[in-house]
Coordinates of C-alpha atoms in Angstrom, one line a residue:
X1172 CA -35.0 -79.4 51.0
X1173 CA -31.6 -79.8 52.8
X1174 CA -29.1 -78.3 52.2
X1175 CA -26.5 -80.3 50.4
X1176 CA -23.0 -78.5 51.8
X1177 CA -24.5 -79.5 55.6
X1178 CA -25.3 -83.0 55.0
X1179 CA -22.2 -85.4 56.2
X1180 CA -23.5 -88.2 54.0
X1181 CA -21.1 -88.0 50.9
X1182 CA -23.9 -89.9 48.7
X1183 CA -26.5 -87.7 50.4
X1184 CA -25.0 -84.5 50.1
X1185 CA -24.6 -85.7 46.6
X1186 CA -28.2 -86.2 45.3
X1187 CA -29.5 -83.2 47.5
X1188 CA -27.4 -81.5 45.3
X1189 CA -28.0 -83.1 42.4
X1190 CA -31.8 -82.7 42.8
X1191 CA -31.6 -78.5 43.9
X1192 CA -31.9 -76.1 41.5
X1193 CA -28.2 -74.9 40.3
X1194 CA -26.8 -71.7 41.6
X1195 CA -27.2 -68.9 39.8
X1196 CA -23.7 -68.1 40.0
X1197 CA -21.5 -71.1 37.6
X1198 CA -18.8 -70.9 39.4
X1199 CA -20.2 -71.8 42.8
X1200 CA -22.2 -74.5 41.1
X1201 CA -18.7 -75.7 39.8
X1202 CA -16.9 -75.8 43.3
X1203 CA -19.9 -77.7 44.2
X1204 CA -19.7 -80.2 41.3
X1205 CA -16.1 -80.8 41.5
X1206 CA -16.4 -81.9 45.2
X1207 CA -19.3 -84.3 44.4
X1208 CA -17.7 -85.9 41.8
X1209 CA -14.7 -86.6 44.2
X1210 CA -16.6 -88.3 46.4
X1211 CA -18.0 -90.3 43.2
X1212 CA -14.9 -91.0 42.0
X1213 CA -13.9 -92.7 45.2
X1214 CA -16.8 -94.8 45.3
X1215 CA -19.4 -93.1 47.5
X1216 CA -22.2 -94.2 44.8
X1217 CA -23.2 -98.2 44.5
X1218 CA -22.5 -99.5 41.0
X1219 CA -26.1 -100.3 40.6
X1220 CA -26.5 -97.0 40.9
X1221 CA -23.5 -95.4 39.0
X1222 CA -25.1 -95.0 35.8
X1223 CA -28.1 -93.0 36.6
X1224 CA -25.7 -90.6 38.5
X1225 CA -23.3 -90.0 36.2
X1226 CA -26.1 -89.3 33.8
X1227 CA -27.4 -86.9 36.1
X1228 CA -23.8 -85.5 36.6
X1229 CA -23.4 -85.4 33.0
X1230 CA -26.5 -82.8 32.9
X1231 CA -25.2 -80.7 35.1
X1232 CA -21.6 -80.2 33.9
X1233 CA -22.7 -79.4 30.5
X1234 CA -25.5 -77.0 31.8
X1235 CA -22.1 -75.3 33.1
X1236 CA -20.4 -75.6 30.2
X1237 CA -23.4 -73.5 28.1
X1238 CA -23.2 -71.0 31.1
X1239 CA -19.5 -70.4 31.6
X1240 CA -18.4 -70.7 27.3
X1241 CA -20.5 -67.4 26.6
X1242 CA -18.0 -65.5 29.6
X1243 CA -14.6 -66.5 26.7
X1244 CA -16.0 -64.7 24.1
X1245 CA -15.5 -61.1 24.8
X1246 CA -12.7 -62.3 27.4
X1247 CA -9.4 -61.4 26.0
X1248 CA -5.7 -63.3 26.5
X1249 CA -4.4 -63.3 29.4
X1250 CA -7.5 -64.3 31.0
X1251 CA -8.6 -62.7 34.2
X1252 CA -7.0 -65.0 36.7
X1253 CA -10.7 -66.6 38.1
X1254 CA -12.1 -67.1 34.5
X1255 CA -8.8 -68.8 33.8
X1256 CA -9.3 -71.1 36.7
X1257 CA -12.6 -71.4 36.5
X1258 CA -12.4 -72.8 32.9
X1259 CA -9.8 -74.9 34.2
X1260 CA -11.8 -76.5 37.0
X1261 CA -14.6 -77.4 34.1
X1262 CA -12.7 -78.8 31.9
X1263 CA -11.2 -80.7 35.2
X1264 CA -14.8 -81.9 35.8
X1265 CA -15.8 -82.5 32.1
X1266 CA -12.4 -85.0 32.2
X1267 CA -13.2 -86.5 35.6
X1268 CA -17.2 -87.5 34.6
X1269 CA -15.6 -88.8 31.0
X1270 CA -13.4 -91.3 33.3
X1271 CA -16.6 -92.6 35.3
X1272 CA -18.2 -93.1 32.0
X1273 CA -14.9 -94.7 30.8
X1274 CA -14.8 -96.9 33.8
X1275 CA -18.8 -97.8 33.3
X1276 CA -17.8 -99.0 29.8
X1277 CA -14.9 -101.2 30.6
X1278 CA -17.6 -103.0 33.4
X1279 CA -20.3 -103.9 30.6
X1280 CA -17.5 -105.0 28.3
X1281 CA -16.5 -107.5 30.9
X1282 CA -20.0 -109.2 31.2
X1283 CA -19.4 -110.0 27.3
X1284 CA -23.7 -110.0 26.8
X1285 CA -24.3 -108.9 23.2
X1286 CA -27.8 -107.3 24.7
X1287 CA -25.3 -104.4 26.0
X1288 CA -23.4 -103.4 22.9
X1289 CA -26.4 -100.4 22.0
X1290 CA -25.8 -99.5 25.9
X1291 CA -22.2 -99.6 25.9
X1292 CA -21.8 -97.4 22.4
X1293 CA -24.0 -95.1 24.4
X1294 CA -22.3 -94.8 27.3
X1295 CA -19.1 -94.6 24.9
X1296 CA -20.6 -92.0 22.6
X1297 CA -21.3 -89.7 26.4
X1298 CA -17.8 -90.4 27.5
X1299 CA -16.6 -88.9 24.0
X1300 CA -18.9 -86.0 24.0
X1301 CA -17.6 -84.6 27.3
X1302 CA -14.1 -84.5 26.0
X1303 CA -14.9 -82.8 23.1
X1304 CA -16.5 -80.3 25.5
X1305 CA -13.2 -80.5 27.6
X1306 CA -11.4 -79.7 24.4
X1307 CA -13.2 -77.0 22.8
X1308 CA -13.4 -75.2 26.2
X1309 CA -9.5 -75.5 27.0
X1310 CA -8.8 -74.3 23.1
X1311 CA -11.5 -71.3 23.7
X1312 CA -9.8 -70.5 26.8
X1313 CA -6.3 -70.4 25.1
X1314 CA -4.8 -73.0 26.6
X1315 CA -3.4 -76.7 24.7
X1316 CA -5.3 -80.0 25.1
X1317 CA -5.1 -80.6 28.5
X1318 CA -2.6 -83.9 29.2
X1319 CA -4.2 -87.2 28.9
X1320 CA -7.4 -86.2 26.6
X1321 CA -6.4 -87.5 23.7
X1322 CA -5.1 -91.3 25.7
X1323 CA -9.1 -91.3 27.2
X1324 CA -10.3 -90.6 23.0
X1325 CA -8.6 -93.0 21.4
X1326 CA -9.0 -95.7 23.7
X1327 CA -12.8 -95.2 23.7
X1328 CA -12.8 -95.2 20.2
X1329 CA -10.8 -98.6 19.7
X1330 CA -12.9 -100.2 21.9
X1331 CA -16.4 -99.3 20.4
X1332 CA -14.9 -100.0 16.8
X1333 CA -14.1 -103.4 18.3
X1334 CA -16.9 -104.0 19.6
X1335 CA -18.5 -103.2 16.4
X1336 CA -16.5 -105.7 14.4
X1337 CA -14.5 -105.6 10.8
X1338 CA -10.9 -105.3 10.5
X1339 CA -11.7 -103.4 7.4
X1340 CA -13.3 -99.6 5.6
X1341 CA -14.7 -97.1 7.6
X1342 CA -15.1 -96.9 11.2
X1343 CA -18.4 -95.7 12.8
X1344 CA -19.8 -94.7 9.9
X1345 CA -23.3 -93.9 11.7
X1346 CA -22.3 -94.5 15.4
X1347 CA -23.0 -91.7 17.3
X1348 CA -19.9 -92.1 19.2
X1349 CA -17.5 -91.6 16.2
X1350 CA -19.3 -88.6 15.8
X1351 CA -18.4 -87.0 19.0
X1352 CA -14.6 -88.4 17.7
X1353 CA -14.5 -86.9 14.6
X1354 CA -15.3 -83.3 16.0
X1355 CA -12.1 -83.6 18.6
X1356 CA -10.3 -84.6 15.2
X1357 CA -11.7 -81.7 13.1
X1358 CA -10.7 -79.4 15.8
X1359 CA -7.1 -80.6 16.3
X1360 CA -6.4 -80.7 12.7
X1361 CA -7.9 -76.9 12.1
X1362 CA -5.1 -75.6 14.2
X1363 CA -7.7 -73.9 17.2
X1364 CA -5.3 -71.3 18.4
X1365 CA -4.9 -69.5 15.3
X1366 CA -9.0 -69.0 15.8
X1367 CA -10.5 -66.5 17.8
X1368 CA -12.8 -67.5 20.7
X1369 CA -15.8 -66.3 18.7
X1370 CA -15.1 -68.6 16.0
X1371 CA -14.3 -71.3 18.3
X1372 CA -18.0 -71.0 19.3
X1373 CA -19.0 -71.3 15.7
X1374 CA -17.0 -74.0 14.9
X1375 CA -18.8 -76.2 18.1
X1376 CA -21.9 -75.6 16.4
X1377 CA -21.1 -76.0 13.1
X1378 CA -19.4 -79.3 13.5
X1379 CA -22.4 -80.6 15.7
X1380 CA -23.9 -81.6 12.0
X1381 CA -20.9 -81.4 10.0
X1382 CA -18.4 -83.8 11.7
X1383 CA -20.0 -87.1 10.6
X1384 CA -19.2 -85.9 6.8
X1385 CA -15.3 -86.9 7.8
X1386 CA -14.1 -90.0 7.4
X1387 CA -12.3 -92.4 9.7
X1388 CA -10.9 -95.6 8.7
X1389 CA -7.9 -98.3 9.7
X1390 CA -5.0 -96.9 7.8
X1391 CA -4.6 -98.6 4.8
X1392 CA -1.2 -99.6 3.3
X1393 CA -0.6 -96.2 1.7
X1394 CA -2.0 -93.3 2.8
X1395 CA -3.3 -90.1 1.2
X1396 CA -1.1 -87.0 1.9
X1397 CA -3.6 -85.0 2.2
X1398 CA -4.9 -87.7 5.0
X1399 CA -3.7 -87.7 9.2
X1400 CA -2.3 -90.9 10.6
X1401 CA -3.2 -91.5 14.1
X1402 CA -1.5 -94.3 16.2
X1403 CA -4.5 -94.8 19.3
X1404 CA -1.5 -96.2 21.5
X1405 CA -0.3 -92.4 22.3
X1406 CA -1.5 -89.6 23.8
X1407 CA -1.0 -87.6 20.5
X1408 CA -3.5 -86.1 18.2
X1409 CA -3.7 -86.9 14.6
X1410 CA -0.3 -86.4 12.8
X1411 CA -0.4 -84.9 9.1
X1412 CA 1.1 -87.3 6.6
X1413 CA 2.4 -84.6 4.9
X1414 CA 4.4 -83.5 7.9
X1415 CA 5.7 -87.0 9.1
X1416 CA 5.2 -90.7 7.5
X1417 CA 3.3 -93.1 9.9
X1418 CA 5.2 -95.3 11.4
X1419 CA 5.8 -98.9 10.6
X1420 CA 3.1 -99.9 13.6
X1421 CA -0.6 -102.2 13.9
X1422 CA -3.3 -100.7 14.6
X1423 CA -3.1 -97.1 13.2
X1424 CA -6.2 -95.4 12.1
X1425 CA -6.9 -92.7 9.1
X1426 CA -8.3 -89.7 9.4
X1427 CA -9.5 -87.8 6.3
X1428 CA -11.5 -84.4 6.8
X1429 CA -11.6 -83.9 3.0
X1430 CA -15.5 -84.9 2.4
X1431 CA -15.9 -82.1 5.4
X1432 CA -13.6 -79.5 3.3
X1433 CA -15.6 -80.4 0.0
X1434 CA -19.7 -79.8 1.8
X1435 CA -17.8 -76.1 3.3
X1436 CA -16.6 -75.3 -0.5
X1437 CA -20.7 -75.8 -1.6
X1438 CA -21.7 -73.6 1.3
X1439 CA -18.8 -71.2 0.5
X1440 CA -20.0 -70.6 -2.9
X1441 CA -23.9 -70.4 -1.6
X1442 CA -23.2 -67.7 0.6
X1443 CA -21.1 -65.6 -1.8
X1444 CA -23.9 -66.0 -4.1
X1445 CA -26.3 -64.8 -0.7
X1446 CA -24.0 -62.0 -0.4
X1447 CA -24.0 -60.7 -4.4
X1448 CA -27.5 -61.2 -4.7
X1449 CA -27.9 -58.8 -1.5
X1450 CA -25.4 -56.0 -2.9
X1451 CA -27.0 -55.9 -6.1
X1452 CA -30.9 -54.8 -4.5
X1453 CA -29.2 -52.9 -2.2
X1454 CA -29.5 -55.1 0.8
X1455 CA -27.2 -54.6 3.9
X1456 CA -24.4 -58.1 4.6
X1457 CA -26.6 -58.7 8.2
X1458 CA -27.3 -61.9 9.9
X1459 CA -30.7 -61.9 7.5
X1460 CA -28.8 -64.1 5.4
X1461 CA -27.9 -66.4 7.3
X1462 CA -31.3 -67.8 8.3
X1463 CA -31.1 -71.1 9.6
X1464 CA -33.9 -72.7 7.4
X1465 CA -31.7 -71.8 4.1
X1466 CA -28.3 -71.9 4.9
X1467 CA -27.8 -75.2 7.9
X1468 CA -25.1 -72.6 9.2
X1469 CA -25.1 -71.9 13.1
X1470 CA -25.8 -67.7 14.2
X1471 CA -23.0 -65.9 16.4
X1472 CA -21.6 -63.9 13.6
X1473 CA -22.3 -61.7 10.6
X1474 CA -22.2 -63.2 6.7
X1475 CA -18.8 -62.0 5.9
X1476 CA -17.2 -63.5 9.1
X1477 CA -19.1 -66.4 8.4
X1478 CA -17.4 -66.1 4.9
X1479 CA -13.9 -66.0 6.0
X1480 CA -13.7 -68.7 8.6
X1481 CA -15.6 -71.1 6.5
X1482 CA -12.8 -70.1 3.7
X1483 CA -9.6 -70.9 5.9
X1484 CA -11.6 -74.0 7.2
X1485 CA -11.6 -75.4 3.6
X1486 CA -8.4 -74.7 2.9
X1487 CA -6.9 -76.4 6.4
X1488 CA -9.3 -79.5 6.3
X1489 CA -8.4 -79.8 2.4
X1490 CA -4.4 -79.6 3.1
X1491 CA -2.3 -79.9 6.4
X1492 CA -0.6 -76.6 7.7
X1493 CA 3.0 -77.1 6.7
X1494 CA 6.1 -75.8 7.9
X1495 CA 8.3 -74.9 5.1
X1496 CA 10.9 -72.9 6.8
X1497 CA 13.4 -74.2 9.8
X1498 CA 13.2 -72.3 13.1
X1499 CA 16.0 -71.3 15.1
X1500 CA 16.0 -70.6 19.2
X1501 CA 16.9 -67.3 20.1
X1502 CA 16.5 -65.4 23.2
X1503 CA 15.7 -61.3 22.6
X1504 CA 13.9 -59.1 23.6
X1505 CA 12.0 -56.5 20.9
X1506 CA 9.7 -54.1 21.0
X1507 CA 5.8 -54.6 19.8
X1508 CA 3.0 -52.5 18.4
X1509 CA -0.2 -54.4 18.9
X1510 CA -3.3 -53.9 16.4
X1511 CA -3.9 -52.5 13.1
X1512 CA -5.3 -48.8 14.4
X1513 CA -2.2 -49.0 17.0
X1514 CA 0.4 -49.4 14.4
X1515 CA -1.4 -47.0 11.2
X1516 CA -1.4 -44.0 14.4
X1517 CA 2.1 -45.1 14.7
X1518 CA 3.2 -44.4 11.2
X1519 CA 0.8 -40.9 11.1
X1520 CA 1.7 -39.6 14.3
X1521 CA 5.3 -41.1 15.2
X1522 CA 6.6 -43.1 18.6
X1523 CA 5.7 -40.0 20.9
X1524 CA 2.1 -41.2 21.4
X1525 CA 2.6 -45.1 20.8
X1526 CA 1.6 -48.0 22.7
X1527 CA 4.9 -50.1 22.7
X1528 CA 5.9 -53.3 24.7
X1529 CA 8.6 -55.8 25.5
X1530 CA 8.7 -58.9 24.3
X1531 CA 10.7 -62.1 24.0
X1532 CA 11.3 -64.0 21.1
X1533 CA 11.8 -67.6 21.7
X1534 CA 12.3 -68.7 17.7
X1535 CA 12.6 -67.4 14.2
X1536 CA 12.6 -68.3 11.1
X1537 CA 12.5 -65.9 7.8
X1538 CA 9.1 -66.4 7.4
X1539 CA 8.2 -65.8 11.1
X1540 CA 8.6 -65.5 15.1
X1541 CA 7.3 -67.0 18.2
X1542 CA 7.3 -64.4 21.1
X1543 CA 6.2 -64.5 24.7
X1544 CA 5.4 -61.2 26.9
X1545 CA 7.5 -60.2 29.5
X1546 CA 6.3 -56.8 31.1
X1547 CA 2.6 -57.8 31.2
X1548 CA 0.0 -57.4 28.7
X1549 CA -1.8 -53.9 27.5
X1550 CA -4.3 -53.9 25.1
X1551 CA -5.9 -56.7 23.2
X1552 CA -5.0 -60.0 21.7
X1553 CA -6.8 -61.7 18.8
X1554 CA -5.6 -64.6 16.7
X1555 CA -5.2 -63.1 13.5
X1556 CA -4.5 -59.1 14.7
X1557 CA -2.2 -57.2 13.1
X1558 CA 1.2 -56.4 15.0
X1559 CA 4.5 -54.5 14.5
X1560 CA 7.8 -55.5 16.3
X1561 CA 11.7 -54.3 16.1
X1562 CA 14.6 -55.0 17.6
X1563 CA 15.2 -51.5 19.1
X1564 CA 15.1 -48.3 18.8
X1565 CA 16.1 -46.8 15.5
X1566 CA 15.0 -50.1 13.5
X1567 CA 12.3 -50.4 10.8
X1568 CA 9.2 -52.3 11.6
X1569 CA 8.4 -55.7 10.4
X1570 CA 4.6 -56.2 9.8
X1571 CA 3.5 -59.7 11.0
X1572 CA 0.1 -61.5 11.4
X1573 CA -0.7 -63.4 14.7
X1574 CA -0.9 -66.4 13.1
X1575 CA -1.7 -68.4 16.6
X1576 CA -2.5 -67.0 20.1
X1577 CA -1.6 -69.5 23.2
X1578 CA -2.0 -68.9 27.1
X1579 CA -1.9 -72.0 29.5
X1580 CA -1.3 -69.5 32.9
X1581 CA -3.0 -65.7 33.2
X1582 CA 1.1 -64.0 33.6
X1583 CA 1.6 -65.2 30.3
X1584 CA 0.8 -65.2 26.5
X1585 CA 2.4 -66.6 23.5
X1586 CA 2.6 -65.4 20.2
X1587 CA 3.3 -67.1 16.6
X1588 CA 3.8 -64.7 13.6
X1589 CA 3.8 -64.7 10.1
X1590 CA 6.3 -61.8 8.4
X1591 CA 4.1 -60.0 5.8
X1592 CA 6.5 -56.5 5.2
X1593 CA 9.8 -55.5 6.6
X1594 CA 8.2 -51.8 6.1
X1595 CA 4.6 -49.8 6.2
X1596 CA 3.1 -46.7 5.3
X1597 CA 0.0 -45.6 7.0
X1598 CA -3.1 -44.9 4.4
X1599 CA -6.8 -44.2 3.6
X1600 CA -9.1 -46.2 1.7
X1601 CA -12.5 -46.3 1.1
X1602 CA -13.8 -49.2 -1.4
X1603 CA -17.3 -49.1 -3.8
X1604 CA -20.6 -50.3 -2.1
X1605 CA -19.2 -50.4 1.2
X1606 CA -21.4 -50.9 4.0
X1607 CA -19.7 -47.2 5.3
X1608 CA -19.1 -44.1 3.3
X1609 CA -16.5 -43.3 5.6
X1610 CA -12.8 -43.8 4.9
X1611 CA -10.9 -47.0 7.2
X1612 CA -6.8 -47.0 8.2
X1613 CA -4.9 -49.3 6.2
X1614 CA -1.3 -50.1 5.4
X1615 CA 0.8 -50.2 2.5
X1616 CA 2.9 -53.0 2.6
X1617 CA 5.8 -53.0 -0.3
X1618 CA 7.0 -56.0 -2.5
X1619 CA 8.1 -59.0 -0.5
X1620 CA 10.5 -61.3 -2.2
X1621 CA 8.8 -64.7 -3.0
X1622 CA 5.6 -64.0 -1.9
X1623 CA 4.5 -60.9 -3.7
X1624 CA 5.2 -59.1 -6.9
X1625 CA 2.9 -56.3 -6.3
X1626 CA 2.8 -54.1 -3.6
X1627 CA -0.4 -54.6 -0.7
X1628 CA -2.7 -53.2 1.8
X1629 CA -3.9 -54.2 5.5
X1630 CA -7.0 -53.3 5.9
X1631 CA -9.9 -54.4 8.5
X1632 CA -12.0 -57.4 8.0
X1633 CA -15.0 -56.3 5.8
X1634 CA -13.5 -53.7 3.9
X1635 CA -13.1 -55.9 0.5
X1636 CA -16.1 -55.4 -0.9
X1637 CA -15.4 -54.6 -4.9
X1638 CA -12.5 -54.4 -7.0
X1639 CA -12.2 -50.6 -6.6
X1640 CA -11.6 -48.7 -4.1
X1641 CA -10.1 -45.1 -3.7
X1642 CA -6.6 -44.1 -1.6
X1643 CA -5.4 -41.6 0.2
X1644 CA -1.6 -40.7 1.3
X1645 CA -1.6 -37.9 3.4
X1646 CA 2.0 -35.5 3.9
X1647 CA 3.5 -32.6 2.4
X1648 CA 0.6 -33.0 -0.1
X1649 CA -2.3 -35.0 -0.4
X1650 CA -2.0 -37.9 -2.6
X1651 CA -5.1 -39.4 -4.1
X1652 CA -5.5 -42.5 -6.3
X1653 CA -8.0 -44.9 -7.6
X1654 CA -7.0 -48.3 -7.4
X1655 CA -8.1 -51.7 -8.1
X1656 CA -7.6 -54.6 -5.9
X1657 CA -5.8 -57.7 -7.5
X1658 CA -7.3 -60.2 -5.5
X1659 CA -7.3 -61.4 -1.3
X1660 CA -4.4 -63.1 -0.4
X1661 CA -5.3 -63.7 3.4
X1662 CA -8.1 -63.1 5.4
X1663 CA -8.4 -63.3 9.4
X1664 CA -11.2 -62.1 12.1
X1665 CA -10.0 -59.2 12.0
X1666 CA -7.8 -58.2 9.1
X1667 CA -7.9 -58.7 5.1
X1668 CA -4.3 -58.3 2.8
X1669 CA -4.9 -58.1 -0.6
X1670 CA -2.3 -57.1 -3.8
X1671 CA -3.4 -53.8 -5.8
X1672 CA -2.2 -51.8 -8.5
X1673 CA -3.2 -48.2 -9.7
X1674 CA -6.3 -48.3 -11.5
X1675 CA -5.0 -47.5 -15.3
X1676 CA -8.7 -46.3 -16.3
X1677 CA -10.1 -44.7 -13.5
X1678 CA -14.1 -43.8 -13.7

């Protein structure tokens, strides 16, 4: 067979390539694919024959999709600069080939023959699932919605829900295409950056038979506050009606993930009951559990991680993220301890050993930060990490959770963070019927004014496994203590905070 990169023929050159086996390595086979689809953006195909090769296209980018995703999810933020632009050059592609199914569309629609309304939802319901692609892979990567993507959704979806009829009630109830537009929704409403990429990869599985449960609908007179507005003239995702009233406009749409939030509630309370019935005939919390054929939940992670992102996806598609606090701007620098271990070895062993960096904090409010790196990054970044900052030298250290992780560039991360102490002490603790006899670092957070009457601990994900658990405070002497946990508070990948109090009859 020829070789596609010698043949002058820009069609040609096309469908040699499109017929050769792909390259074994992605990111050549991407090059490759974004110059092709140049040339078919400019015309170099017929229109008789558009279709069949932008089907054929449409194979081929999302063969690279499932070959480049798995790269994001041991990858940490900043991104090595040629992941970074690799992932940026698919979800490039993954836009351009939704366009020439856009465009593909719009030229059935203007033959007006009722025969083509199954093709054109089709072609519709392709367009829609190549954004979603585009969208989970810029979120997995870090990075915001790229520009434009949510303009190319909505305009997709108003035009197959007018082609469908009704000015009334739900919209695509069964269409396939409304399908692929309820997952970009779920996703934008479950704030994506505060997830870690693993979860990310969950959640694009999950949703693939989840989505349809949400429900879309032209936005009635009064809407639900627990509901999202969503006005399909703008290039803007869907807007929480709790956060802003919709605008006095025609045309908006609803969007209301609650029958979603209620089917993740059943599934939360099957697999605690998985996860009970397993402790109690000694069984270990493994991926066992989790067998497709009884729980309809995707694999890629372990029973009790499965546990906690289902929990904070219940409680986000139940109730919009609100801010109740006003942020100010502010410009100073401070100095950061990144990760749980990091920061319990900074409170055992002092600043002499520490891993400290400098930062910049764009805004605050008394309930949080935003910060941005400015000496370059050491260590690792996860969405819901554990990390210590001060203002210099001297200070105490206010214990925050990384509430959301952004990076649209490699030189350059951003954090948000949620205040949970304005002080630590580094402990032991070792809980009942853990999967580990061994003791794990945790922190000692004290009282926070109105947020927590009792005092807490930080401890890794997947220590909370009982009500009791035993603690130990080394120093001049070693202080030893059975305690019982008063309940979680907040969970994350990779941290749990729950209130405690000394056990008063200790066993």
């Amino acid at each position: 067979m020829s070789d596609p990169n010698r043949i002058a023929d820009p069609a040609e050159a096309m469908f040699a390539w499109l017929a050769a086996e792909p390259a074994d390595d992605p990111i050549v086979d991407l090059a490759a694919l974004r110059t092709h689809l140049v040339a078919l953006n400019e015309g170099a195909v017929s229109s008789a024959r558009l279709q069949g090769c932008a089907d054929q296209f449409d194979i081929r980018v999302r063969d690279l999709s499932n070959r480049l995703r798995p790269r994001l999810l041991t990858a940490t933020l900043p991104l090595p600069r040629d992941l970074h632009q690799a992932i940026g050059d698919l979800v490039a592609a993954l836009l351009d080939l939704a366009a020439v199914f856009r465009r593909l569309v719009e030229d059935l629609r203007q033959r007006w023959l009722r025969t083509q309304i199954v093709e054109a939802a089709t072609l519709v319901a392709q367009a829609l699932q190549l954004l979603s692609e585009a969208g989970f892979n810029a979120v997995m990567a870090g990075s915001t919605l790229p520009f434009g993507l949510w303009q190319h959704a909505h305009a997709l979806a108003v035009g197959a829900a007018r082609q469908e009829g009704g000015r009334d009630g739900e919209i695509g109830a069964q269409a396939r295409w409304a399908f692929h537009y309820k997952r970009l929704l779920c996703l934008a409403v479950v704030q994506p950056e505060s997830l870690t990429p693993r979860e990310l990869s969950w959640l694009f599985e999950y949703l693939e038979g989840a989505a349809g449960r949400a429900r879309l609908e032209r936005a009635p007179a009064l809407l639900d506050s627990a509901a999202y507005w969503i006005d399909p003239a703008q290039d803007s995702p869907p807007v929480a009606v709790a956060r802003r009233a919709a605008p006095d406009v025609d045309g908006l749409w609803c969007f209301d993930p609650a029958p979603l939030a209620r089917r993740v509630a059943e599934q939360i309370e099957w697999l605690e009951n998985r996860i009970l019935e397993a402790e109690v005939v000694g069984l270990e919390r493994d991926g066992e559990l989790l067998a497709s054929d009884l729980s309809g939940l995707p694999e890629g992670l372990t029973p009790v991680e499965v546990l906690s992102l289902l929990r904070r996806l219940r409680d986000r598609w139940s109730a919009p993220l609100l801010r109740e606090q006003p942020r100010r701007r502010h410009q100073y620098t401070v100095q950061v301890c990144a990760g749980l271990r990091a920061i319990w070895d900074l409170g055992r062993h002092g600043e002499s050993s520490a891993r400290l960096a400098e930062w910049l904090v764009l805004n605050e409010s008394p309930g949080g930060y935003a910060i941005m790196c400015v000496a370059g990054i050491e260590g690792v970044l996860s969405a819901g990490m554990a990390l210590a900052l001060r203002r210099g030298a001297g200070q105490p250290w206010t214990i925050c959770i990384v509430r959301w992780i952004r990076s649209d560039n490699p030189d350059q991360v951003e954090l948000g963070l949620q205040v949970v102490a304005q002080d630590f002490t580094a402990v032991q603790i070792a809980f009942r019927n853990a999967d580990t006899p061994h003791t794990v670092p945790a922190l000692i957070l004290p009282q926070l004014d109105s947020v927590r009457r009792a005092e807490a601990l930080l401890a890794p994900a997947g220590s909370y496994v009982s009500r009791r658990f035993v603690l130990m405070q080394e120093g001049e002497r070693l202080y030893v203590a059975q305690c019982r946990a008063l309940g979680l508070d907040l969970q994350t990948a990779n941290i749990e905070l729950f209130q405690y109090e000394i056990d008063p009859y200790p066993t």
